[in-house]
Amino acid sequence: MPGPVAPWAMSAVPAIWPLAGGFALTAALYASVGFGGGSTYAALLALSGFDYRLLPAIALSCNLIVVTGGTIRFAAAGQLPWRRALPLAAIAAPFAWAGGLTPVAERLFLGLLGISLLVAALALLLAPPHPAAPSRDDARPAWREPVIGAGIGYLSGLVGIGGGIFLAPVLHLTRWAPPRQVAATASLFILVNSLAGLAGQVQKLAGAGLAGAAAGAWPLALAVLVGGQIGAFAGARLLGEALVRRLTGLLILYVALRLIAQVAGF
């Protein structure tokens, strides 16, 4: 028996274009600080009446589009510390895939996500305006980065996002690198994690007969392609490091409050 049709497909086709505008704006804002926007894409889809089972796959697909362009632009600007960023992403990927296969109740995962993001946002926004210089490599415990990568990889897979929104605050607070390099690392991390998480999500959707149901959301993919390129250029070339840090905190705070309000029924 074929799976259910996505709700927007049963209405007039132009109804998806206002949603595409919201996706483009979200992509531009998030790409400017190295994120993909997956958590906000999922919220917009939920408010528009999409089948909740399709949300992670669509959101992760849009993540991939945004952070692919963002990662290229950050790398071209010389902001991506490949030697340190690649091991983080490689460690996280299998844990993201495992997290994506872990069943969790909708209300529980939204609550956990909202609280985690709220703490991360407040930590960034209340930090001193001029953070200390990044710590030296020899001052970092050898176990710290593998634990960070594995833990955030699993958590991001569990809640169906790329994980950069968790990674960036941790890297900022541990003085891992200057803010712009943190943004670039988060972009690469989301790219790898989204691929792994999407693989798990498609595996689940295939079992439910829904693997092809999200293909009609192509206008959303086009919207985030355009918005993401604009935001990534601004983040890599135009914005100061302090502003990048504050934008990161404000974006995380917005998503956290949105999720907490949804769980509380507001």
mmCIF file of N, CA, C and O in Angstrom, residues 5 15 17-18 49 63 66 69 80 98 106 110 128 130 136-137 145 163 190 197 208 211 231 234 240 247 259:
data_model
loop_
_atom_site.group_PDB
_atom_site.id
_atom_site.type_symbol
_atom_site.label_atom_id
_atom_site.label_comp_id
_atom_site.label_asym_id
_atom_site.label_seq_id
_atom_site.Cartn_x
_atom_site.Cartn_y
_atom_site.Cartn_z
ATOM 1 N N VAL A 5 0.189 10.956 1.066
ATOM 2 C CA VAL A 5 0.706 12.068 0.291
ATOM 3 C C VAL A 5 0.992 13.230 1.230
ATOM 4 O O VAL A 5 0.229 13.487 2.157
ATOM 5 N N ALA A 15 1.042 27.139 -3.047
ATOM 6 C CA ALA A 15 1.047 27.264 -1.594
ATOM 7 C C ALA A 15 2.415 26.954 -0.999
ATOM 8 O O ALA A 15 2.692 27.363 0.128
ATOM 9 N N TRP A 17 5.261 28.051 -2.186
ATOM 10 C CA TRP A 17 6.232 29.114 -2.434
ATOM 11 C C TRP A 17 6.408 30.071 -1.269
ATOM 12 O O TRP A 17 7.544 30.512 -0.999
ATOM 13 N N PRO A 18 5.359 30.448 -0.522
ATOM 14 C CA PRO A 18 5.621 31.240 0.692
ATOM 15 C C PRO A 18 6.518 30.508 1.687
ATOM 16 O O PRO A 18 7.361 31.126 2.344
ATOM 17 N N GLY A 49 2.000 21.725 8.087
ATOM 18 C CA GLY A 49 1.160 20.533 7.992
ATOM 19 C C GLY A 49 1.782 19.343 7.311
ATOM 20 O O GLY A 49 1.066 18.403 6.958
ATOM 21 N N ASN A 63 19.759 20.905 4.681
ATOM 22 C CA ASN A 63 21.040 21.109 5.367
ATOM 23 C C ASN A 63 22.209 20.849 4.428
ATOM 24 O O ASN A 63 23.168 21.633 4.359
ATOM 25 N N VAL A 66 22.763 23.642 1.883
ATOM 26 C CA VAL A 66 23.299 24.879 2.455
ATOM 27 C C VAL A 66 24.760 24.714 2.852
ATOM 28 O O VAL A 66 25.612 25.546 2.504
ATOM 29 N N GLY A 69 27.638 24.395 0.007
ATOM 30 C CA GLY A 69 28.110 25.689 -0.478
ATOM 31 C C GLY A 69 28.867 26.451 0.586
ATOM 32 O O GLY A 69 29.888 27.088 0.309
ATOM 33 N N LEU A 80 38.837 27.212 7.101
ATOM 34 C CA LEU A 80 38.530 25.853 7.542
ATOM 35 C C LEU A 80 39.799 25.124 7.990
ATOM 36 O O LEU A 80 40.684 24.840 7.179
ATOM 37 N N ALA A 98 23.695 6.047 13.934
ATOM 38 C CA ALA A 98 23.086 5.247 15.000
ATOM 39 C C ALA A 98 21.994 6.028 15.717
ATOM 40 O O ALA A 98 20.928 5.485 16.048
ATOM 41 N N GLU A 106 8.114 11.977 20.168
ATOM 42 C CA GLU A 106 8.205 13.321 19.620
ATOM 43 C C GLU A 106 8.294 14.389 20.715
ATOM 44 O O GLU A 106 9.152 15.272 20.664
ATOM 45 N N LEU A 110 11.684 16.856 21.395
ATOM 46 C CA LEU A 110 11.562 18.305 21.262
ATOM 47 C C LEU A 110 11.935 19.009 22.566
ATOM 48 O O LEU A 110 12.597 20.051 22.556
ATOM 49 N N PRO A 128 32.021 36.719 27.814
ATOM 50 C CA PRO A 128 32.680 38.022 27.625
ATOM 51 C C PRO A 128 32.756 38.384 26.148
ATOM 52 O O PRO A 128 32.911 37.511 25.285
ATOM 53 N N HIS A 130 35.041 39.682 24.473
ATOM 54 C CA HIS A 130 36.353 39.410 23.869
ATOM 55 C C HIS A 130 36.891 38.109 24.461
ATOM 56 O O HIS A 130 37.616 38.113 25.465
ATOM 57 N N ARG A 136 46.260 26.137 23.241
ATOM 58 C CA ARG A 136 47.237 25.412 22.433
ATOM 59 C C ARG A 136 46.861 23.944 22.329
ATOM 60 O O ARG A 136 46.210 23.373 23.205
ATOM 61 N N ASP A 137 47.310 23.302 21.237
ATOM 62 C CA ASP A 137 47.028 21.883 21.031
ATOM 63 C C ASP A 137 47.515 21.037 22.193
ATOM 64 O O ASP A 137 46.849 20.100 22.616
ATOM 65 N N GLU A 145 38.230 15.762 22.114
ATOM 66 C CA GLU A 145 37.614 15.912 20.805
ATOM 67 C C GLU A 145 36.883 14.648 20.349
ATOM 68 O O GLU A 145 35.776 14.745 19.806
ATOM 69 N N GLY A 163 23.776 18.948 13.718
ATOM 70 C CA GLY A 163 24.639 18.936 14.888
ATOM 71 C C GLY A 163 25.517 20.139 15.087
ATOM 72 O O GLY A 163 26.088 20.328 16.161
ATOM 73 N N ILE A 190 28.299 19.602 9.956
ATOM 74 C CA ILE A 190 26.900 19.422 9.551
ATOM 75 C C ILE A 190 26.821 18.670 8.227
ATOM 76 O O ILE A 190 25.947 17.816 8.036
ATOM 77 N N GLY A 197 23.068 11.072 8.896
ATOM 78 C CA GLY A 197 21.721 11.065 9.431
ATOM 79 C C GLY A 197 20.668 10.816 8.369
ATOM 80 O O GLY A 197 19.686 10.106 8.603
ATOM 81 N N ALA A 208 8.769 2.268 5.944
ATOM 82 C CA ALA A 208 7.381 2.721 6.087
ATOM 83 C C ALA A 208 6.732 3.023 4.744
ATOM 84 O O ALA A 208 5.590 3.478 4.690
ATOM 85 N N ALA A 211 9.799 6.535 1.293
ATOM 86 C CA ALA A 211 11.109 7.014 0.844
ATOM 87 C C ALA A 211 11.018 8.048 -0.272
ATOM 88 O O ALA A 211 11.847 8.957 -0.353
ATOM 89 N N GLY A 231 24.207 33.805 2.472
ATOM 90 C CA GLY A 231 24.618 33.822 3.866
ATOM 91 C C GLY A 231 26.051 33.382 4.066
ATOM 92 O O GLY A 231 26.782 33.966 4.871
ATOM 93 N N ALA A 234 28.458 36.170 3.179
ATOM 94 C CA ALA A 234 28.494 37.208 4.214
ATOM 95 C C ALA A 234 29.292 36.737 5.435
ATOM 96 O O ALA A 234 30.076 37.493 6.005
ATOM 97 N N GLY A 240 32.398 40.420 11.145
ATOM 98 C CA GLY A 240 33.464 40.313 12.127
ATOM 99 C C GLY A 240 33.279 39.107 13.027
ATOM 100 O O GLY A 240 32.169 38.577 13.159
ATOM 101 N N LEU A 247 25.661 36.312 16.571
ATOM 102 C CA LEU A 247 24.625 35.784 15.689
ATOM 103 C C LEU A 247 24.362 34.309 15.968
ATOM 104 O O LEU A 247 23.221 33.857 15.946
ATOM 105 N N LEU A 259 11.076 25.844 20.091
ATOM 106 C CA LEU A 259 10.828 24.442 20.441
ATOM 107 C C LEU A 259 10.180 24.311 21.811
ATOM 108 O O LEU A 259 9.254 23.511 22.004
#
